[in-house]
Short mmCIF file of C-alpha atoms and ligand atoms in Angstrom, two decimals:
data_model
loop_
_atom_site.label_atom_id
_atom_site.label_comp_id
_atom_site.label_asym_id
_atom_site.label_seq_id
_atom_site.Cartn_x
_atom_site.Cartn_y
_atom_site.Cartn_z
CA UNK A 1 -7.57 -20.12 17.74
CA UNK A 2 -3.87 -19.54 15.96
CA UNK A 3 -2.50 -22.86 17.90
CA UNK A 4 -4.51 -24.94 15.00
CA UNK A 5 -2.28 -23.69 12.66
CA UNK A 6 1.15 -25.82 11.83
CA UNK A 7 4.31 -24.42 10.16
CA UNK A 8 4.19 -24.61 6.66
CA UNK A 9 7.16 -25.65 4.47
CA UNK A 10 9.50 -22.56 3.50
CA UNK A 11 8.69 -20.60 0.03
CA UNK A 12 11.03 -23.01 -2.31
CA UNK A 13 12.83 -19.79 -3.69
CA UNK A 14 12.36 -17.01 -0.49
CA UNK A 15 12.89 -20.17 2.17
CA UNK A 16 16.35 -21.19 0.38
CA UNK A 17 17.57 -17.45 0.27
CA UNK A 18 16.63 -16.67 3.95
CA UNK A 19 18.74 -19.79 4.69
CA UNK A 20 21.69 -18.62 2.77
CA UNK A 21 21.63 -15.62 4.65
CA UNK A 22 21.44 -17.81 8.03
CA UNK A 23 24.59 -19.63 6.42
CA UNK A 24 27.93 -18.82 8.63
CA UNK A 25 30.21 -20.14 5.58
CA UNK A 26 32.21 -17.20 4.56
CA UNK A 27 32.65 -18.32 0.96
CA UNK A 28 29.01 -18.85 0.42
CA UNK A 29 27.27 -17.93 -2.85
CA UNK A 30 23.63 -17.24 -3.82
CA UNK A 31 22.32 -18.17 -7.15
CA UNK A 32 18.94 -18.28 -5.76
CA UNK A 33 16.36 -15.65 -6.46
CA UNK A 34 16.23 -13.74 -9.73
CA UNK A 35 17.98 -10.62 -8.70
CA UNK A 36 20.42 -8.67 -11.14
CA UNK A 37 23.94 -8.14 -9.04
CA UNK A 38 26.48 -6.28 -10.62
CA UNK A 39 30.27 -7.16 -11.10
CA UNK A 40 30.81 -6.03 -7.17
CA UNK A 41 27.78 -8.22 -6.24
CA UNK A 42 25.35 -5.40 -5.50
CA UNK A 43 22.26 -5.50 -7.04
CA UNK A 44 22.49 -1.40 -8.34
CA UNK A 45 19.73 1.49 -8.54
CA UNK A 46 20.02 2.30 -12.52
CA UNK A 47 20.96 6.10 -12.86
CA UNK A 48 18.00 7.29 -14.27
CA UNK A 49 15.82 5.98 -11.31
CA UNK A 50 18.41 7.84 -9.03
CA UNK A 51 17.81 11.00 -10.88
CA UNK A 52 13.75 10.53 -10.76
CA UNK A 53 13.87 9.64 -6.87
CA UNK A 54 15.97 13.09 -6.67
CA UNK A 55 13.07 15.05 -8.68
CA UNK A 56 10.50 13.22 -6.80
CA UNK A 57 11.44 13.85 -3.59
CA UNK A 58 12.45 17.70 -4.61
CA UNK A 59 8.57 17.92 -6.42
CA UNK A 60 6.57 15.48 -4.25
CA UNK A 61 3.86 17.52 -1.93
CA UNK A 62 1.54 14.91 -0.82
CA UNK A 63 1.81 11.46 0.32
CA UNK A 64 -2.20 10.93 -0.34
CA UNK A 65 -3.73 7.84 -1.99
CA UNK A 66 -2.70 7.31 -5.67
CA UNK A 67 -6.15 6.66 -7.44
CA UNK A 68 -6.91 2.93 -7.10
CA UNK A 69 -6.20 2.13 -11.00
CA UNK A 70 -2.93 3.94 -10.16
CA UNK A 71 -0.71 6.69 -11.54
CA UNK A 72 -2.12 7.88 -15.20
CA UNK A 73 1.52 8.83 -16.34
CA UNK A 74 3.06 5.22 -15.33
CA UNK A 75 -0.13 3.60 -16.43
CA UNK A 76 0.50 5.37 -20.12
CA UNK A 77 4.21 5.28 -20.40
CA UNK A 78 3.71 1.13 -18.98
CA UNK A 79 0.58 0.60 -22.16
CA UNK A 80 3.28 1.66 -24.72
CA UNK A 81 6.39 -0.37 -23.43
CA UNK A 82 4.55 -3.30 -23.53
CA UNK A 83 2.26 -2.80 -26.65
CA UNK A 84 4.14 -0.56 -28.83
CA UNK A 85 2.96 -0.29 -32.14
CA UNK A 86 -0.06 -2.55 -31.39
CA UNK A 87 -1.02 0.45 -29.27
CA UNK A 88 -2.23 2.06 -33.17
CA UNK A 89 -5.57 4.22 -32.81
CA UNK A 90 -6.61 5.93 -29.09
CA UNK A 91 -5.81 2.84 -26.76
CA UNK A 92 -9.28 2.99 -25.90
CA UNK A 93 -9.82 -0.72 -26.31
CA UNK A 94 -6.28 -1.43 -23.51
CA UNK A 95 -7.14 -1.18 -19.89
CA UNK A 96 -5.00 -0.75 -17.00
CA UNK A 97 -4.38 -1.16 -13.38
CA UNK A 98 -1.20 -0.54 -11.54
CA UNK A 99 -0.06 -3.19 -9.10
CA UNK A 100 1.86 -4.10 -6.27
CA UNK A 101 4.45 -5.89 -8.39
CA UNK A 102 4.15 -8.67 -10.86
CA UNK A 103 2.49 -10.52 -8.49
CA UNK A 104 -0.44 -8.29 -7.90
CA UNK A 105 -0.86 -7.86 -11.38
CA UNK A 106 -1.01 -11.83 -11.64
CA UNK A 107 -3.65 -11.47 -8.77
CA UNK A 108 -5.98 -8.78 -10.27
CA UNK A 109 -5.76 -10.62 -13.83
CA UNK A 110 -7.13 -14.00 -11.93
CA UNK A 111 -9.20 -11.94 -10.43
CA UNK A 112 -10.74 -10.31 -13.37
CA UNK A 113 -10.35 -14.00 -15.11
CA UNK A 114 -12.16 -15.79 -12.33
CA UNK A 115 -15.06 -13.18 -12.70
CA UNK A 116 -15.12 -13.55 -16.41
CA UNK A 117 -15.32 -17.46 -16.61
CA UNK A 118 -15.69 -18.63 -12.91
CA UNK A 119 -14.81 -22.69 -14.33
CA UNK A 120 -11.54 -21.66 -15.66
CA UNK A 121 -8.78 -23.87 -16.49
CA UNK A 122 -5.59 -22.37 -16.09
CA UNK A 123 -2.80 -24.03 -18.68
CA UNK A 124 0.58 -23.51 -17.04
CA UNK A 125 3.92 -24.91 -18.42
CA UNK A 126 5.72 -27.48 -17.13
CA UNK A 127 7.47 -26.26 -15.24
CA UNK A 128 6.61 -22.74 -14.00
CA UNK A 129 7.43 -20.32 -11.71
CA UNK A 130 6.51 -22.10 -8.56
CA UNK A 131 4.27 -19.45 -7.21
CA UNK A 132 1.77 -19.24 -10.14
CA UNK A 133 -0.18 -21.76 -8.97
CA UNK A 134 -0.70 -21.00 -5.05
CA UNK A 135 -0.99 -17.32 -6.71
CA UNK A 136 -3.53 -17.84 -9.17
CA UNK A 137 -5.09 -20.47 -7.20
CA UNK A 138 -5.92 -18.52 -4.27
CA UNK A 139 -9.03 -17.13 -6.59
CA UNK A 140 -10.46 -20.38 -7.09
CA UNK A 141 -8.76 -20.93 -10.73
CA UNK A 142 -7.92 -24.67 -11.73
CA UNK A 143 -4.76 -25.53 -13.58
CA UNK A 144 -3.73 -28.14 -15.96
CA UNK A 145 0.00 -28.23 -16.98
CA UNK A 146 1.37 -28.86 -20.70
CA UNK A 147 4.86 -29.97 -21.70
CA UNK A 148 7.10 -27.22 -21.74
CA UNK A 149 11.13 -27.85 -20.85
CA UNK A 150 13.02 -31.18 -21.99
CA UNK A 151 15.72 -31.61 -19.55
CA UNK A 152 17.17 -34.16 -22.24
CA UNK A 153 17.33 -31.41 -25.23
CA UNK A 154 17.46 -28.46 -22.89
CA UNK A 155 15.37 -26.84 -24.92
CA UNK A 156 11.50 -26.35 -25.58
CA UNK A 157 9.76 -29.49 -26.38
CA UNK A 158 7.22 -27.51 -29.23
CA UNK A 159 5.64 -30.59 -30.11
CA UNK A 160 4.62 -31.62 -26.66
CA UNK A 161 3.60 -28.18 -25.71
CA UNK A 162 1.07 -27.95 -28.78
CA UNK A 163 -0.44 -31.59 -28.24
CA UNK A 164 -0.98 -30.82 -24.55
CA UNK A 165 -2.89 -27.56 -25.45
CA UNK A 166 -5.46 -28.89 -28.17
CA UNK A 167 -7.05 -29.71 -24.95
CA UNK A 168 -7.29 -25.76 -24.00
CA UNK A 169 -10.85 -25.09 -24.55
CA UNK A 170 -13.37 -21.67 -25.21
CA UNK A 171 -13.03 -19.92 -21.38
CA UNK A 172 -9.90 -21.41 -20.50
CA UNK A 173 -6.45 -19.75 -20.01
CA UNK A 174 -3.21 -20.19 -21.21
CA UNK A 175 -0.43 -18.74 -19.10
CA UNK A 176 2.58 -18.03 -21.04
CA UNK A 177 5.71 -16.35 -20.37
CA UNK A 178 6.71 -13.47 -21.99
CA UNK A 179 10.30 -13.50 -21.97
CA UNK A 180 13.29 -15.60 -20.32
CA UNK A 181 11.66 -17.98 -19.37
CA UNK A 182 11.14 -18.91 -15.32
CA UNK A 183 12.84 -21.18 -14.15
CA UNK A 184 14.40 -23.03 -17.43
CA UNK A 185 15.50 -19.32 -19.79
CA UNK A 186 14.34 -21.29 -22.77
CA UNK A 187 12.02 -19.36 -24.89
CA UNK A 188 9.67 -19.57 -27.65
CA UNK A 189 10.34 -18.47 -31.13
CA UNK A 190 8.42 -16.09 -33.30
CA UNK A 191 7.18 -18.87 -35.10
CA UNK A 192 5.93 -20.76 -32.58
CA UNK A 193 4.23 -17.87 -30.81
CA UNK A 194 2.34 -17.52 -34.30
CA UNK A 195 1.27 -20.81 -34.17
CA UNK A 196 -0.25 -20.49 -30.45
CA UNK A 197 -1.72 -17.63 -31.56
CA UNK A 198 -3.31 -20.08 -34.47
CA UNK A 199 -4.41 -22.92 -31.92
CA UNK A 200 -5.81 -19.60 -29.79
CA UNK A 201 -8.01 -18.72 -32.55
CA UNK A 202 -9.27 -21.96 -33.85
CA UNK A 203 -9.84 -23.12 -30.47
CA UNK A 204 -11.00 -19.84 -28.77
CA UNK A 205 -8.63 -19.92 -25.62
CA UNK A 206 -7.62 -16.69 -23.49
CA UNK A 207 -4.20 -16.06 -22.96
CA UNK A 208 -2.60 -14.51 -20.16
CA UNK A 209 1.45 -13.18 -20.45
CA UNK A 210 3.64 -13.09 -17.29
CA UNK A 211 6.27 -10.29 -18.48
CA UNK A 212 8.42 -10.11 -15.84
CA UNK A 213 11.70 -9.69 -17.61
CA UNK A 214 11.03 -7.20 -20.55
CA UNK A 215 14.60 -5.79 -21.80
CA UNK A 216 16.57 -8.78 -19.69
CA UNK A 217 16.24 -11.15 -22.69
CA UNK A 218 17.56 -9.66 -26.18
CA UNK A 219 16.03 -6.35 -25.90
CA UNK A 220 12.93 -4.28 -25.19
CA UNK A 221 11.21 -4.70 -28.67
CA UNK A 222 12.14 -8.31 -29.32
CA UNK A 223 11.27 -9.63 -25.86
CA UNK A 224 7.55 -8.31 -26.20
CA UNK A 225 7.51 -9.41 -30.01
CA UNK A 226 5.59 -12.53 -28.98
CA UNK A 227 2.82 -11.06 -27.11
CA UNK A 228 2.45 -8.19 -29.17
CA UNK A 229 2.05 -10.92 -32.32
CA UNK A 230 -0.88 -12.26 -29.85
CA UNK A 231 -2.46 -9.01 -29.29
CA UNK A 232 -2.59 -7.98 -33.24
CA UNK A 233 -3.58 -11.40 -34.06
CA UNK A 234 -6.11 -12.17 -31.29
CA UNK A 235 -7.85 -8.80 -30.31
CA UNK A 236 -7.60 -9.90 -26.91
CA UNK A 237 -4.66 -10.38 -24.35
CA UNK A 238 -4.13 -10.37 -20.71
CA UNK A 239 -0.52 -9.34 -19.10
CA UNK A 240 1.22 -8.80 -15.62
CA UNK A 241 4.06 -6.79 -16.30
CA UNK A 242 6.65 -6.24 -13.60
CA UNK A 243 9.10 -3.06 -13.44
CA UNK A 244 11.28 -5.18 -10.79
CA UNK A 245 14.21 -6.47 -12.96
CA UNK A 246 14.13 -4.14 -15.98
CA UNK A 247 13.76 -1.31 -13.83
CA UNK A 248 15.24 -2.55 -10.90
CA UNK A 249 12.55 -1.62 -8.76
CA UNK A 250 12.62 -4.84 -6.83
CA UNK A 251 11.21 -3.85 -3.66
CA UNK A 252 9.21 -0.47 -4.86
CA UNK A 253 6.76 -3.59 -5.49
CA UNK A 254 5.92 -1.91 -9.17
CA UNK A 255 3.72 -3.75 -12.14
CA UNK A 256 0.75 -3.36 -14.17
CA UNK A 257 -2.43 -5.82 -15.06
CA UNK A 258 -2.96 -4.74 -18.73
CA UNK A 259 -6.58 -5.76 -20.01
CA UNK A 260 -6.22 -5.47 -24.17
CA UNK A 261 -9.82 -6.19 -25.22
CA UNK A 262 -11.84 -6.15 -28.10
CA UNK A 263 -13.30 -2.16 -27.91
CA UNK A 264 -13.89 0.49 -25.49
CA UNK A 265 -17.07 -1.10 -23.87
CA UNK A 266 -15.04 -4.42 -22.95
CA UNK A 267 -12.25 -2.06 -21.76
CA UNK A 268 -14.79 -0.53 -19.17
CA UNK A 269 -16.22 -3.39 -17.84
CA UNK A 270 -12.90 -5.07 -17.66
CA UNK A 271 -11.16 -2.06 -15.60
CA UNK A 272 -14.52 -2.25 -13.35
CA UNK A 273 -13.42 -5.91 -12.19
CA UNK A 274 -9.95 -4.87 -11.82
CA UNK A 275 -10.52 -1.94 -9.75
CA UNK A 276 -13.16 -4.10 -7.63
CA UNK A 277 -10.50 -6.13 -7.32
CA UNK A 278 -8.05 -4.13 -6.25
CA UNK A 279 -10.25 -2.73 -3.73
CA UNK A 280 -10.87 -5.87 -2.13
CA UNK A 281 -6.94 -7.29 -1.84
CA UNK A 282 -5.11 -3.78 -1.24
CA UNK A 283 -7.21 -0.68 -2.03
CA UNK A 284 -4.86 1.42 -3.50
CA UNK A 285 -1.41 0.51 -4.84
CA UNK A 286 1.99 2.00 -3.46
CA UNK A 287 3.37 5.23 -5.13
CA UNK A 288 6.79 5.61 -5.08
CA UNK A 289 7.91 3.15 -7.87
CA UNK A 290 5.55 3.89 -10.20
CA UNK A 291 5.95 7.50 -9.81
CA UNK A 292 9.71 6.74 -10.63
CA UNK A 293 8.81 4.35 -13.62
CA UNK A 294 6.59 6.95 -15.09
CA UNK A 295 8.99 9.44 -14.71
CA UNK A 296 12.02 7.56 -16.38
CA UNK A 297 9.70 6.25 -19.23
CA UNK A 298 8.06 9.56 -20.16
CA UNK A 299 11.08 12.05 -20.10
CA UNK A 300 13.58 11.55 -23.14
CA UNK A 301 16.87 11.91 -20.96
CA UNK A 302 16.02 9.62 -18.49
CA UNK A 303 14.33 7.25 -20.53
CA UNK A 304 17.65 7.21 -22.81
CA UNK A 305 20.32 6.89 -19.95
CA UNK A 306 17.57 3.76 -18.82
CA UNK A 307 17.59 2.11 -22.07
CA UNK A 308 21.57 2.14 -22.16
CA UNK A 309 22.16 0.93 -18.85
CA UNK A 310 19.29 -1.77 -19.71
CA UNK A 311 21.43 -2.64 -22.79
CA UNK A 312 24.51 -3.28 -20.66
CA UNK A 313 22.76 -5.40 -18.20
CA UNK A 314 21.16 -7.52 -20.74
CA UNK A 315 24.34 -7.69 -22.68
CA UNK A 316 26.74 -8.59 -19.58
CA UNK A 317 24.07 -11.65 -18.77
CA UNK A 318 24.32 -12.88 -22.31
CA UNK A 319 28.24 -12.61 -21.61
CA UNK A 320 28.20 -14.31 -18.57
CA UNK A 321 25.94 -17.20 -20.23
CA UNK A 322 28.69 -17.30 -22.92
CA UNK A 323 31.36 -17.69 -19.96
CA UNK A 324 29.39 -19.72 -18.22
CA UNK A 325 28.71 -22.57 -20.81
CA UNK A 326 32.39 -22.65 -22.00
CA UNK A 327 34.04 -23.05 -18.72
CA UNK A 328 31.68 -25.43 -17.32
CA UNK A 329 31.64 -27.37 -20.73
CA UNK A 330 35.27 -27.48 -20.72
CA UNK A 331 35.84 -28.53 -17.53
CA UNK A 332 33.16 -31.23 -17.04
CA UNK A 333 33.48 -32.65 -20.58
CA UNK A 334 29.90 -31.79 -20.91
CA UNK A 335 27.76 -30.03 -23.09
CA UNK A 336 26.69 -27.14 -21.90
CA UNK A 337 26.34 -25.00 -24.70
CA UNK A 338 22.65 -24.44 -23.86
CA UNK A 339 23.31 -21.97 -21.24
CA UNK A 340 24.41 -19.92 -24.12
CA UNK A 341 21.19 -19.88 -26.28
CA UNK A 342 18.91 -19.59 -23.62
CA UNK A 343 17.45 -16.25 -22.53
CA UNK A 344 17.59 -13.81 -19.15
CA UNK A 345 18.65 -14.50 -15.62
CA UNK A 346 17.74 -18.29 -14.80
CA UNK A 347 18.90 -21.83 -16.29
CA UNK A 348 18.65 -25.39 -15.01
CA UNK A 349 22.04 -27.22 -14.59
CA UNK A 350 20.33 -30.48 -14.51
CA UNK A 351 21.60 -31.85 -11.40
CA UNK A 352 19.60 -34.03 -9.12
CA UNK A 353 17.70 -32.84 -6.14
CA UNK A 354 20.11 -34.98 -4.11
CA UNK A 355 23.38 -32.57 -6.27
CA UNK A 356 21.53 -29.39 -5.61
CA UNK A 357 21.32 -29.82 -1.97
CA UNK A 358 24.81 -31.47 -1.77
CA UNK A 359 26.10 -28.49 -3.26
CA UNK A 360 24.11 -26.54 -0.78
CA UNK A 361 25.77 -28.26 2.27
CA UNK A 362 29.24 -29.30 1.22
CA UNK A 363 30.43 -26.05 -0.51
CA UNK A 364 27.51 -23.13 0.42
CA UNK A 365 26.40 -22.99 -3.24
CA UNK A 366 22.82 -22.17 -3.27
CA UNK A 367 20.59 -22.99 -6.17
CA UNK A 368 17.05 -24.27 -6.21
CA UNK A 369 16.45 -28.04 -5.75
CA UNK A 370 15.47 -28.24 -9.18
CA UNK A 371 19.28 -26.98 -10.10
CA UNK A 372 17.78 -23.59 -11.57
CA UNK A 373 20.71 -21.14 -10.99
CA UNK A 374 20.33 -17.26 -11.34
CA UNK A 375 22.92 -16.87 -13.90
CA UNK A 376 22.37 -12.45 -13.14
CA UNK A 377 24.31 -13.27 -9.67
CA UNK A 378 27.82 -14.51 -11.29
CA UNK A 379 30.61 -12.34 -11.55
CA UNK A 380 34.40 -12.80 -12.28
CA UNK A 381 35.08 -13.75 -8.63
CA UNK A 382 32.63 -16.66 -8.04
CA UNK A 383 32.36 -18.07 -11.40
CA UNK A 384 35.18 -20.28 -11.27
CA UNK A 385 33.81 -21.44 -7.57
CA UNK A 386 30.97 -21.79 -8.61
CA UNK A 387 32.21 -24.45 -11.76
CA UNK A 388 34.71 -26.51 -9.68
CA UNK A 389 31.68 -27.03 -7.46
CA UNK A 390 29.24 -27.99 -9.82
CA UNK A 391 32.01 -29.91 -11.91
CA UNK A 392 32.52 -32.13 -8.27
CA UNK A 393 29.09 -33.66 -8.66
CA UNK A 394 28.99 -34.36 -12.23
C1 LMR B 401 12.30 -15.50 -8.65
O1 LMR B 401 11.90 -16.65 -9.78
O2 LMR B 401 13.33 -15.84 -8.01
C2 LMR B 401 12.10 -14.18 -8.51
O3 LMR B 401 10.92 -14.29 -9.80
C3 LMR B 401 11.71 -13.85 -7.36
C4 LMR B 401 10.22 -14.43 -6.69
O4 LMR B 401 9.73 -13.50 -6.33
O5 LMR B 401 10.43 -15.53 -6.54
#
C-alpha cells in the first residue's frame, strides 16, 4: 500500500531549517524558524523555567496521565495571563483545554468551530503563517483570504482588510494574529481592533486569535490589549495561545485553547467538545511544559524573574530591529525604517524569491522564499554579514 505514496514537498519553514542544518558551509546563517536566539546564538532556557524544573524534578511523584483538559494550575494561570482584567467575575464563561503547543490549540479550536458551524469559512490574512491552512483545513474548514500586508507601504492595508472582511458573515470565523503578525511583523493598532469589533458586532462573525507571541512585541499587557477589547465587546472569543516563545518551552509543546463564551452553559458545552476533540486527536496533553509554566506563572518569585527576562528579550529584539533598519538603510540607500516599527520576531525584507534563493546558494544565508527573516536570530557577529549579503542583491 505505501508504495502508492509520492514524496511531498518539504515544509516551507522546517524544510529550509533542515536544509540549513545539512549545509556544510561553515559561514551559514539560519534566519528561518521563529526561535529566539541570544547573543551567543543559543535559544536560552529562562532562569525561572530552570528553577521550576529543578523543583518539579524534586517534587514529582508520578508520571500518570494528566486529566484530558490538562493541569488545573496551568489552565487557570493561562486564563488570567491572556484575559487579565476581562476575567472579572468567576470566569465561569471561559473554558480552557491544555494542548500540545499552539498548533494543538489551533487544532482543538478548529474542531470545536467545525462542530459548532460545519459550513464555516475561516478568513485568514494574506499573508499568514503557512501552516494555518493545512492545520485548520484538516478538520474540513474552508478558507477565504483578506488583504493584510501591503508590500509597498510595508504596513497593514487596513482599508483593504476592512473591505474584504465585509464579506464575513454570521457563522464565519475571522482569524487574527494577537500580536507580532507572522510573517510580516505588521500589527493592528488598538483603534483598528476596535473597528474589527464593530464589524463583528454588525456582521455576526466569530473571531479566533492566534496568540503565539504574547510579551514578545511590546509587553505582556499591550500585546493582548486588542484581543481583550474584542472579548469585552463581543462576549465571545476563541484564543489559541502558545508558551513556546514567551516561556521558551518550544520543545515541550505547551499551549492552550481558550474559549471565551457568553455564559457558563455555553462554556460547559464548548468544553465537552474540546475534550472530545482532544480524545480523538491525542487523548491527553504532554505534562512537562505545562507543569513548568503553571509554576512559573503562579509563584511570585519565579513570575517576577520570568517577566524581567522576557522584558529583556523583548527589548533586545527591538534593539536588533533598530540596528538592522538603520544599517540596512545606510548600506543600500533604501528605506528599511519599517523594520524598526514592526513587532516580534519577523520581518519581510522585500526580496524576490530568486533573490532569497540566491542568498541561500551563494552566501549560505537562509531566509524563507518570501524573504521573511527571524530578526531574533541576529546578533553582533552576524548582523553585518547579513546586511552585506542583502545589499549585494539589491
Ligand atoms: C515560525 O513561523 O517559524 C514558527 O511559528 C515555527 C513554526 O512552527 O513554523
